[in-house]
Short mmCIF file of C-alpha atoms and ligand atoms in Angstrom, two decimals:
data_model
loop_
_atom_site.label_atom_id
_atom_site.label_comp_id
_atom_site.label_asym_id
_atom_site.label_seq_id
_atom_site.Cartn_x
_atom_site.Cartn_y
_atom_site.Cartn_z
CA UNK I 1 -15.06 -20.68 47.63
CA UNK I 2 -16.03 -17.66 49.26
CA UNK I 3 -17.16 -18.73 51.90
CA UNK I 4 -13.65 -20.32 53.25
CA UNK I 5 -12.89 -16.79 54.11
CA UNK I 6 -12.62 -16.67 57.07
CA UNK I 7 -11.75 -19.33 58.15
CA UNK I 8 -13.18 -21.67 61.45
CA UNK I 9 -11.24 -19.34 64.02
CA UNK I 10 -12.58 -16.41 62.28
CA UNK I 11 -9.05 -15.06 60.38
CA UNK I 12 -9.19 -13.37 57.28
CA UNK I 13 -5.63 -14.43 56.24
CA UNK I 14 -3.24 -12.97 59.18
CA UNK I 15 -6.51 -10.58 60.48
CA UNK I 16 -9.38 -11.15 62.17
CA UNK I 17 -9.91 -13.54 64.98
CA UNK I 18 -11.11 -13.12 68.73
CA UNK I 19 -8.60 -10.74 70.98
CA UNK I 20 -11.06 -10.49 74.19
CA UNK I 21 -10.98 -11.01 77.72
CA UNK I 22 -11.93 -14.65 78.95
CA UNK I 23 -15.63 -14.00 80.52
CA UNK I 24 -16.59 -12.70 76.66
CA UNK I 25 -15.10 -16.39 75.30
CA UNK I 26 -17.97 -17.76 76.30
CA UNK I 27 -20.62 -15.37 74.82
CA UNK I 28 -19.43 -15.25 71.71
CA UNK I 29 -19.30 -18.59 71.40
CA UNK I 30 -22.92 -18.92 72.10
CA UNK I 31 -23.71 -16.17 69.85
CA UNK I 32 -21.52 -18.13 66.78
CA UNK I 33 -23.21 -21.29 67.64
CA UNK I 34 -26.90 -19.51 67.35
CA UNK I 35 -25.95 -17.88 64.09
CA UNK I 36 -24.22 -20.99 62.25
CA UNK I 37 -27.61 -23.02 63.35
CA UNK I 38 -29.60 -19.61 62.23
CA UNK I 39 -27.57 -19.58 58.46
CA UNK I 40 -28.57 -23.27 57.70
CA UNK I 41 -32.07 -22.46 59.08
CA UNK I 42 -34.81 -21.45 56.08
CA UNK I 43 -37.01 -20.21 58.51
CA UNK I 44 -34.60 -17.70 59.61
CA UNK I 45 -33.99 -16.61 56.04
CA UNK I 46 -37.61 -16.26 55.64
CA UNK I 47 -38.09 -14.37 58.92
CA UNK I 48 -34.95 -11.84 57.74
CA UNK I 49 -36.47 -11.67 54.45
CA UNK I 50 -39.71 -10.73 55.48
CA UNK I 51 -38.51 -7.71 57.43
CA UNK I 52 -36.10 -6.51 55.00
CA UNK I 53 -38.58 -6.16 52.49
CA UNK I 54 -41.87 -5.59 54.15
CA UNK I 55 -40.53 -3.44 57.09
CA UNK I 56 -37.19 -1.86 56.22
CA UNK I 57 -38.70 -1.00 51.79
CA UNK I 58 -36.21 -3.69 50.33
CA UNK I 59 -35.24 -4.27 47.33
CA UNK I 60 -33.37 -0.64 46.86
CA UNK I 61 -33.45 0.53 44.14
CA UNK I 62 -30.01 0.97 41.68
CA UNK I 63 -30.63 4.25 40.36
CA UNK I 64 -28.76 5.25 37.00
CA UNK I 65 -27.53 8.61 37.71
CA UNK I 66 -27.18 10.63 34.43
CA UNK I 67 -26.52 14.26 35.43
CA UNK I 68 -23.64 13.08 37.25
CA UNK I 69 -22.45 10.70 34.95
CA UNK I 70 -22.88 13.40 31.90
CA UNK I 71 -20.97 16.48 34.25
CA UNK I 72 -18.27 13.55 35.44
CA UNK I 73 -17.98 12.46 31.70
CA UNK I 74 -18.29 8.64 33.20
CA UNK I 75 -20.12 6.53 31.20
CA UNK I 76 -22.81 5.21 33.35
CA UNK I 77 -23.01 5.53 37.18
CA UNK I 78 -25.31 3.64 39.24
CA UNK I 79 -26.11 4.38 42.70
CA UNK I 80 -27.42 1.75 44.99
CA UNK I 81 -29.90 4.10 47.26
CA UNK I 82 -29.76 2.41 50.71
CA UNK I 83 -31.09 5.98 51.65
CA UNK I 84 -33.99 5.34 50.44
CA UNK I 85 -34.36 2.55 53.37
CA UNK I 86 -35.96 2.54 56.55
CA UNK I 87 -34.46 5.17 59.28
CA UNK I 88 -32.03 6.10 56.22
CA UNK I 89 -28.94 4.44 55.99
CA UNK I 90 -27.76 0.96 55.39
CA UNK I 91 -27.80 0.12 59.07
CA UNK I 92 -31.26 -1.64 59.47
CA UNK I 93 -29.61 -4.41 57.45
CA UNK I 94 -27.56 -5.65 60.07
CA UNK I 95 -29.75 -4.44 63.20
CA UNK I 96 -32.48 -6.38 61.79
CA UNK I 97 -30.50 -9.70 61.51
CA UNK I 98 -28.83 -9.15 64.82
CA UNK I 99 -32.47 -8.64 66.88
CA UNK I 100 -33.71 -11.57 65.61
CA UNK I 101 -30.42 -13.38 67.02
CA UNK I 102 -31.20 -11.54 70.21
CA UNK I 103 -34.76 -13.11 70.68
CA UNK I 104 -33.77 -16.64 69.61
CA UNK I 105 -30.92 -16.05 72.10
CA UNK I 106 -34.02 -15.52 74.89
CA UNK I 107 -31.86 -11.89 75.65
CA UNK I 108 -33.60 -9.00 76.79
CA UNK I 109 -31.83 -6.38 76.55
CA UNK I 110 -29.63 -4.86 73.57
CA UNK I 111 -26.55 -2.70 73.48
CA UNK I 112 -24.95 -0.70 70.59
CA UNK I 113 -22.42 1.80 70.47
CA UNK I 114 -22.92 4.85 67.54
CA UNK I 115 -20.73 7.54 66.14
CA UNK I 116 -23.21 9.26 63.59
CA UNK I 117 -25.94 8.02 65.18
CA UNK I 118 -27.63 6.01 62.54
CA UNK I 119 -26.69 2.33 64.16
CA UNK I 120 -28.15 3.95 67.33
CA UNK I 121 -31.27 4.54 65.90
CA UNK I 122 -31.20 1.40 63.33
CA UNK I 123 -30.95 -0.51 67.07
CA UNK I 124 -32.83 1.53 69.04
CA UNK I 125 -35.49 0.88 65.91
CA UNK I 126 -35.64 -3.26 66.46
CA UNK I 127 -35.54 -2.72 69.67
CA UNK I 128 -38.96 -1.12 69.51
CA UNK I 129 -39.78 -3.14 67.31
CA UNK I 130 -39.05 -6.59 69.27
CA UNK I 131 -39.92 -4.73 72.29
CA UNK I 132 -36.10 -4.69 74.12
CA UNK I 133 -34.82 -2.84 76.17
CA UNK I 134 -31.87 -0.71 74.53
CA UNK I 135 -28.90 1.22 75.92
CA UNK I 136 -27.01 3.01 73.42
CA UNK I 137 -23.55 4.06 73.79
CA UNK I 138 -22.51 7.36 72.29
CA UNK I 139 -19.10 9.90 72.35
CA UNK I 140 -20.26 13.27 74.31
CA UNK I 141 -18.76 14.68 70.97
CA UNK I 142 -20.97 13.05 68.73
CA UNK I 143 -23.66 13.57 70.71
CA UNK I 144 -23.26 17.47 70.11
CA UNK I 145 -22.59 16.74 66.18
CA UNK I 146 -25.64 14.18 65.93
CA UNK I 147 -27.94 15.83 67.99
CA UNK I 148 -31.22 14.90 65.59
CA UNK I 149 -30.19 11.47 66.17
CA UNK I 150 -30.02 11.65 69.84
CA UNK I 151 -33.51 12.89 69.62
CA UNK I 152 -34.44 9.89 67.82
CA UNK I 153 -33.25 7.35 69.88
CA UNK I 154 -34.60 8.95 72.81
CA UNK I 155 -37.95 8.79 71.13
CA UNK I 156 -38.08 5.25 70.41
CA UNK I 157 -37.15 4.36 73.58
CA UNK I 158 -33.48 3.57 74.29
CA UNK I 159 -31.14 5.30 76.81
CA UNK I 160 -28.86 7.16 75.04
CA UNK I 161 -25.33 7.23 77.32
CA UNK I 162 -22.65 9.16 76.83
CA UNK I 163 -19.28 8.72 76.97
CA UNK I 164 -16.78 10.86 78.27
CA UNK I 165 -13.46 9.19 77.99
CA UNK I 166 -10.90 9.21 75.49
CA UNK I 167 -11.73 11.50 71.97
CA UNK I 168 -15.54 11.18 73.25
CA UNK I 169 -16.02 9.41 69.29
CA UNK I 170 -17.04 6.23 68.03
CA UNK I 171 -13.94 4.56 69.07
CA UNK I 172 -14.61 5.36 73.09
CA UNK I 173 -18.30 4.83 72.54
CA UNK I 174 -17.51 0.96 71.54
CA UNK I 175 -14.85 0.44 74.14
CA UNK I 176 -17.96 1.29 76.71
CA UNK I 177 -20.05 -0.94 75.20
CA UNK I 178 -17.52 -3.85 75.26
CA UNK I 179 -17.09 -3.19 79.17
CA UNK I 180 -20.68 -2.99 79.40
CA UNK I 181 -21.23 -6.45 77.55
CA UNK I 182 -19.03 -8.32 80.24
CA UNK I 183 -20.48 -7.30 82.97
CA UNK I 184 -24.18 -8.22 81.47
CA UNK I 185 -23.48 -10.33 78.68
CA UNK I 186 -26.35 -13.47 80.80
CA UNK I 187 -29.09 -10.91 79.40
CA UNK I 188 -27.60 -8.27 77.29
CA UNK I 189 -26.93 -8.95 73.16
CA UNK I 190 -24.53 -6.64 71.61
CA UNK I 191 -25.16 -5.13 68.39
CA UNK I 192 -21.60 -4.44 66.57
CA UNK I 193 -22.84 -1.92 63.99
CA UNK I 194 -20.16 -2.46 61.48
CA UNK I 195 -17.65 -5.40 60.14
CA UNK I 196 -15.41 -5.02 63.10
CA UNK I 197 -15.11 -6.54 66.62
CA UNK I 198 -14.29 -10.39 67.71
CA UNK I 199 -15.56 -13.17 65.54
CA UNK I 200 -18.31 -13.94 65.12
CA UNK I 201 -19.16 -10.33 64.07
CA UNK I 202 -17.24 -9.77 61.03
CA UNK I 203 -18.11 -12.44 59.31
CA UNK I 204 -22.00 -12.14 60.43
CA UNK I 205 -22.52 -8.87 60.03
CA UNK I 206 -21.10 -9.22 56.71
CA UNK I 207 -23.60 -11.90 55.44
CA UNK I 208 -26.35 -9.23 56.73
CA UNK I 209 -25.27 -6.55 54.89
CA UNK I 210 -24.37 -8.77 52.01
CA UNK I 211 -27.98 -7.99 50.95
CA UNK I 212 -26.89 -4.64 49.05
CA UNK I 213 -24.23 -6.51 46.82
CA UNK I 214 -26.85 -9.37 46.15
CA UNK I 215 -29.70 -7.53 45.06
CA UNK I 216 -27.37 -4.68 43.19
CA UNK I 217 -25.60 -7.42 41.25
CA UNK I 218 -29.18 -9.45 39.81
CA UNK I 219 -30.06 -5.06 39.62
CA UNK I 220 -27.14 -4.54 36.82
CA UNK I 221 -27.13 -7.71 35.29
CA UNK I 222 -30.76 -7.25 34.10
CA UNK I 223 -30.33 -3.53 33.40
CA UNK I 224 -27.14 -3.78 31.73
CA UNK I 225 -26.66 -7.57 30.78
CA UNK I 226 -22.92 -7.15 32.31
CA UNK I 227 -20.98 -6.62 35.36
CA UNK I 228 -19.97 -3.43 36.55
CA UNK I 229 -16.32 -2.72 36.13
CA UNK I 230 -15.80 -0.37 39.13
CA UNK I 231 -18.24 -0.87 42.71
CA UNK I 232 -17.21 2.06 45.16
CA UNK I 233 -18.20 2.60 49.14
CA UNK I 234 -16.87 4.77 51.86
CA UNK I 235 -15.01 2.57 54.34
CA UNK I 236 -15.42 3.60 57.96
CA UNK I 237 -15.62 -0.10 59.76
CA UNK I 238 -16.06 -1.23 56.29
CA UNK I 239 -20.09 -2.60 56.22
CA UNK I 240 -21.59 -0.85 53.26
CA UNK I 241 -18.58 -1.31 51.51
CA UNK I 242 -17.82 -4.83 52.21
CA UNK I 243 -21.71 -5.39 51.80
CA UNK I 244 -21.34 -4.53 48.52
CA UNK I 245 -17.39 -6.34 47.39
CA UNK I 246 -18.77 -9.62 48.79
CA UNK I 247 -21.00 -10.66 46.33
CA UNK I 248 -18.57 -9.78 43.76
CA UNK I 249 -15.56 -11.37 45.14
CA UNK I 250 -15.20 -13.69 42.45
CA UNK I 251 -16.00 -11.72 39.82
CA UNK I 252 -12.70 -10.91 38.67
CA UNK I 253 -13.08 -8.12 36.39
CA UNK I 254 -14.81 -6.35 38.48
CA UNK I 255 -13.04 -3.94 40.53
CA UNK I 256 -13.76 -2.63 43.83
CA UNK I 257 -12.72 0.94 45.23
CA UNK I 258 -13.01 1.52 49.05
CA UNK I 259 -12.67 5.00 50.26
CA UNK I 260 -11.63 6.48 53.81
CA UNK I 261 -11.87 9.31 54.86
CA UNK I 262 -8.57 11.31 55.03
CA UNK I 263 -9.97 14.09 57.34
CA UNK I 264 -7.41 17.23 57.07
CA UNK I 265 -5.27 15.29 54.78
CA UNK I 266 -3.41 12.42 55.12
CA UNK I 267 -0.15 14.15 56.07
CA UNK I 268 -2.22 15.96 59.36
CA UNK I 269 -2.29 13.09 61.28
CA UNK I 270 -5.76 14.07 61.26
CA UNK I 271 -8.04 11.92 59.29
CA UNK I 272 -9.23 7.99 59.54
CA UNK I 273 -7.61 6.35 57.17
CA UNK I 274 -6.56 3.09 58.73
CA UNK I 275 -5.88 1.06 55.36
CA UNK I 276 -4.37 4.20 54.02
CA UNK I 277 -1.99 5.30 56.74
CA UNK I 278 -2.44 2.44 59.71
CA UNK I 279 -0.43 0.01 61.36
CA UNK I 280 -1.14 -3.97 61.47
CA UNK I 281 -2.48 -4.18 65.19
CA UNK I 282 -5.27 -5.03 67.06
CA UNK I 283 -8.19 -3.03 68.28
CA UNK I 284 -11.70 -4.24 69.63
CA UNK I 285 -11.18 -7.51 69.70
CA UNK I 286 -10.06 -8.28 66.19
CA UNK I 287 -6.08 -7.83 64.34
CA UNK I 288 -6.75 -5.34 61.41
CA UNK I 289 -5.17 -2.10 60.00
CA UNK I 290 -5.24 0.53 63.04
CA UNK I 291 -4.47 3.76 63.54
CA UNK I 292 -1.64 3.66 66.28
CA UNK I 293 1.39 6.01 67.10
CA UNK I 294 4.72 4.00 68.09
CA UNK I 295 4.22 3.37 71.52
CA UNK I 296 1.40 1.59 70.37
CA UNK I 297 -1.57 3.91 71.79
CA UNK I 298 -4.43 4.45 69.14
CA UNK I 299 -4.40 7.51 67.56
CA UNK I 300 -6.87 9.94 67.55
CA UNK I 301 -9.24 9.54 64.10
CA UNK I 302 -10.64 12.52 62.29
CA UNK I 303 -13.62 12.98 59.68
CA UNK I 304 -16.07 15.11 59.57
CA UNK I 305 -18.55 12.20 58.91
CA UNK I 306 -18.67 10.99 62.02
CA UNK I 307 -19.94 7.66 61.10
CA UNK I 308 -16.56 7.52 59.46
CA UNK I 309 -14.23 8.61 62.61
CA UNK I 310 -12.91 5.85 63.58
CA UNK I 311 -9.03 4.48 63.71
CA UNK I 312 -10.01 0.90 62.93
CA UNK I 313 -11.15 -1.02 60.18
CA UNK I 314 -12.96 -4.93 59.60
CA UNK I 315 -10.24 -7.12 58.94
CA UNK I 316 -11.88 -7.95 55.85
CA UNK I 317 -10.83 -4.71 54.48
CA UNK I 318 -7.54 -5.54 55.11
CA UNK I 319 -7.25 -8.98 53.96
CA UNK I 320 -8.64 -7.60 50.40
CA UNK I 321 -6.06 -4.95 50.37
CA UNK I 322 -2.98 -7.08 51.39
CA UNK I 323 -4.23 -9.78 48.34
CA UNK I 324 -4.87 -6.71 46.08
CA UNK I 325 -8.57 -7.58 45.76
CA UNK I 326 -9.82 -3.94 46.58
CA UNK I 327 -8.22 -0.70 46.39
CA UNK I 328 -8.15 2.15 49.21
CA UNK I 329 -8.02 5.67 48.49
CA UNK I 330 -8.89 8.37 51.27
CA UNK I 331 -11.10 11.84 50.64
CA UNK I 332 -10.89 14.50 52.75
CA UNK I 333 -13.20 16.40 54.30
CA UNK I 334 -13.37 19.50 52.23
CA UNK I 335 -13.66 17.06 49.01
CA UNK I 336 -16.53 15.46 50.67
CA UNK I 337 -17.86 18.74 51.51
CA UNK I 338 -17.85 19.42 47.70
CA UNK I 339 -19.34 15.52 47.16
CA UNK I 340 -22.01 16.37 49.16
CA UNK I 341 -23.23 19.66 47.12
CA UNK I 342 -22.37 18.14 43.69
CA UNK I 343 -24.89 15.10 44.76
CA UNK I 344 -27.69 17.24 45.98
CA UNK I 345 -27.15 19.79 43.15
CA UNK I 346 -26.44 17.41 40.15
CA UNK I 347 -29.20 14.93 40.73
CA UNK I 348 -31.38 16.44 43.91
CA UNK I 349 -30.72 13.83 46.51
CA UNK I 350 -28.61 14.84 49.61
CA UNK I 351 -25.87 11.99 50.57
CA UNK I 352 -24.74 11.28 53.91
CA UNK I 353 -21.65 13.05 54.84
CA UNK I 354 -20.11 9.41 54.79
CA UNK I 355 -21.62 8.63 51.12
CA UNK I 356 -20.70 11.91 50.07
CA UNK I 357 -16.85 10.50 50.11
CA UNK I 358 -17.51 7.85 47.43
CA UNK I 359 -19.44 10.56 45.12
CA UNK I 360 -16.22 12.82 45.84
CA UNK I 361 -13.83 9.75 45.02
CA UNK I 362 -15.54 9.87 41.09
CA UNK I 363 -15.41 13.65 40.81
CA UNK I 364 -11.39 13.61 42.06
CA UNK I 365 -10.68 9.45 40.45
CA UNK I 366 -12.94 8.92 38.21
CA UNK I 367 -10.95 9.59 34.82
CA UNK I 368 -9.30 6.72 35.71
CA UNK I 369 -12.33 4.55 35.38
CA UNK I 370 -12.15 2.97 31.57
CA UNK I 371 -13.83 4.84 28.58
CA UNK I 372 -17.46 2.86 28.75
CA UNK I 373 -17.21 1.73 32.11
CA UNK I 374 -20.42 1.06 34.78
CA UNK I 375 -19.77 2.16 38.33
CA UNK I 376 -22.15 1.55 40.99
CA UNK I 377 -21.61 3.56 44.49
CA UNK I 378 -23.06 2.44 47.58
CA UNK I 379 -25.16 5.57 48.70
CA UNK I 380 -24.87 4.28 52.09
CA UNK I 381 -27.09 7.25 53.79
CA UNK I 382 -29.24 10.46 53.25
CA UNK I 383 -28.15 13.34 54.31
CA UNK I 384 -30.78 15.64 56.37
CA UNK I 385 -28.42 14.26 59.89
CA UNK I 386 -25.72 16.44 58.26
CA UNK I 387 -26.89 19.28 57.24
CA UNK I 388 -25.62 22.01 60.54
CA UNK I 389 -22.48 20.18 59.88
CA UNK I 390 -21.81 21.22 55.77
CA UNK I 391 -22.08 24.70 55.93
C1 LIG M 1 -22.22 4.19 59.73
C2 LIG M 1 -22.21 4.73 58.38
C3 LIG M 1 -21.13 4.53 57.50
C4 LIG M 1 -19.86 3.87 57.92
O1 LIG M 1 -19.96 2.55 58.35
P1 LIG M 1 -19.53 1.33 57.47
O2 LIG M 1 -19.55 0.20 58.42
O3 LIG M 1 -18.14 1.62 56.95
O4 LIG M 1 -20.49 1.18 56.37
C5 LIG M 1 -21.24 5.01 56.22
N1 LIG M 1 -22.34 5.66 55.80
C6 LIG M 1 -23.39 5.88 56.62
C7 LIG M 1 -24.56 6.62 56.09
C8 LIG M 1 -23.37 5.43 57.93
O5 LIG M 1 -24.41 5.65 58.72
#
């Protein structure tokens, strides 16, 4: 059943679709056409197993966190350590599918665009890897916040450009890259990093990160012998989460908790809450919730996780909030700032500024949860990218 959604033309319900100038029609139709023949292909499977596990240290483990649970008085929490893989964030997952799209494709070359960095370097990683060349597009703001990760990328290989226009964030970076794909699109595969964009990408990058929810729901059955009641994931474009929801979508009594990031607070007008505080509309290619003021400009998105400022979100997001299968909440920055310490103090492991908005969604939420209920968070990142920025 699940996998009706979306649909052929790539619509979650009303969201979702293809909103793109003509000369990209054509790419993205080749790229659907690879990846349906790549889904029904074992092979492939194989081949994306094979590097998930022997390259990028899948399975991850599901780590029962007591301190927190005990100082949170919540029964058991669970965190799903995607830190803990390769380059240090949930990322590789999808750049790992994508690049072996790319070489079946025959393309050469591979663009991304990054806001915290980490898709940069999880591209600029297979890109090494595969031996492409890589241009990655980055905000000049970002590129002063991330600079670690600029150092990285450089390293392995890939330009690193950077993009002047607009609020110099994620949002601007992407736009670049999107120009950049129709001018080169005969040799060049873009890698969306997140759930957003035209279809095919929602729905594919999706399936790659669908990984986390896979392996974390055989993880708590044999642990636990039950379901979870609560999963919970930062939402920026909505990959870690939705990685995680997916598997579960039909497990009914299970419920799922995305959180955005609400900056300065919601009533600022600076934060990134798109499900929270947005507007139907369409951005990137694809109708989702968006940040935009009345005249229909996109507004300016705020988080101190950059990998979280963004004004958009994948329509998937906002297909399971309009049927009620996920709730939103949004953290702000000064919560997260206490998420991130509580983490690191509580149970010595450093979250991503990002992650560190789920662990600050229990702390501020969590008496909610039901007396002997099991939450598992998506720790979508580590933290050492973050650490100039927390203090
Ligand atoms: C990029 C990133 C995010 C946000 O992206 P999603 O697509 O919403 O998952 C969250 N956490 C980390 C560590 C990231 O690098």
């Amino acid at each position: 059943m699940k996998d009706k959604i979306p649909d052929k033309t790539g619509h979650f319900g009303i969201f979702g679709g293809r909103f793109v100038p003509e000369t990209l029609i054509y790419a993205l139709d080749e790229l659907e056409k690879e990846y349906s023949r790549a889904r029904k292909d074992k092979k492939f499977a194989e081949e994306f197993g094979y590097y998930l596990r022997e390259y990028a240290g899948r399975p991850t483990p599901l780590y029962l966190a007591k301190n927190l649970s005990r100082y949170l008085g919540i029964k058991k929490i669970y965190l799903k350590r995607e830190d803990l893989l390769h380059t240090g964030a949930h990322k590789i997952n999808n750049t790992l599918g994508q690049v072996l799209l790319a070489v079946k494709m025959g393309k050469k070359r591979l663009i991304a665009e990054t806001g915290a960095g980490q898709h940069g370097v999880a591209t600029a990683t297979v890109a090494a890897l595969f031996g492409l060349e890589c241009d990655v597009y980055m905000g000049e703001e970002d590129i002063h916040r991330q600079a670690l990760n600029v150092m990285r990328m450089k390293l392995l290989g890939a330009r690193v450009i950077s993009v002047k226009s607009g609020t110099q964030t994620l949002k601007d970076a992407m736009t670049e890259a999107l120009r950049d794909w129709v001018t080169n699109v005969r040799n060049t595969y873009y890698v969306i990093g997140t759930v957003a964009g035209p279809h095919p990408y929602p729905e594919m990058v999706r399936n790659f990160q669908s990984v986390i929810g896979t392996e974390a729901r055989a993880q708590i059955l044999k642990k636990e012998n039950r379901l979870p009641g609560y999963l919970v994931a930062c939402v920026g474009g909505g990959s870690n989460a939705i990685g995680l929801f997916h598997p579960f979508f039909n497990d009914k009594n299970v419920r799922m908790i995305g959180v955005e990031a609400a900056g300065l607070g919601l009533s600022s007008g600076k934060h990134s809450a798109s499900l929270e505080a947005g507007e139907v509309g369409i951005l990137h290619g694809s109708k989702s919730k968006i940040l935009e003021d009345k005249f229909g400009q996109i507004k300016n998105a705020h988080s101190i996780a950059a990998g979280l400022d963004y004004p958009g979100v994948g329509p998937e997001h906002a297909y399971y909030q309009k049927i009620k299968r996920a709730d939103y909440a949004a953290i702000t920055d000064k919560e997260a700032l206490e998420g991130f310490k509580l983490l690191s103090q509580r149970e010595g492991i450093i979250p991503a500024l990002e992650s560190a908005h789920a662990i600050a969604y229990l702390k501020k939420s969590g008496k909610i949860f039901k007396k002997n209920a099991i939450v598992i968070v998506c720790l979508s990142g580590r933290g050492d990218k973050d650490l100039h920025e927390s203090h």
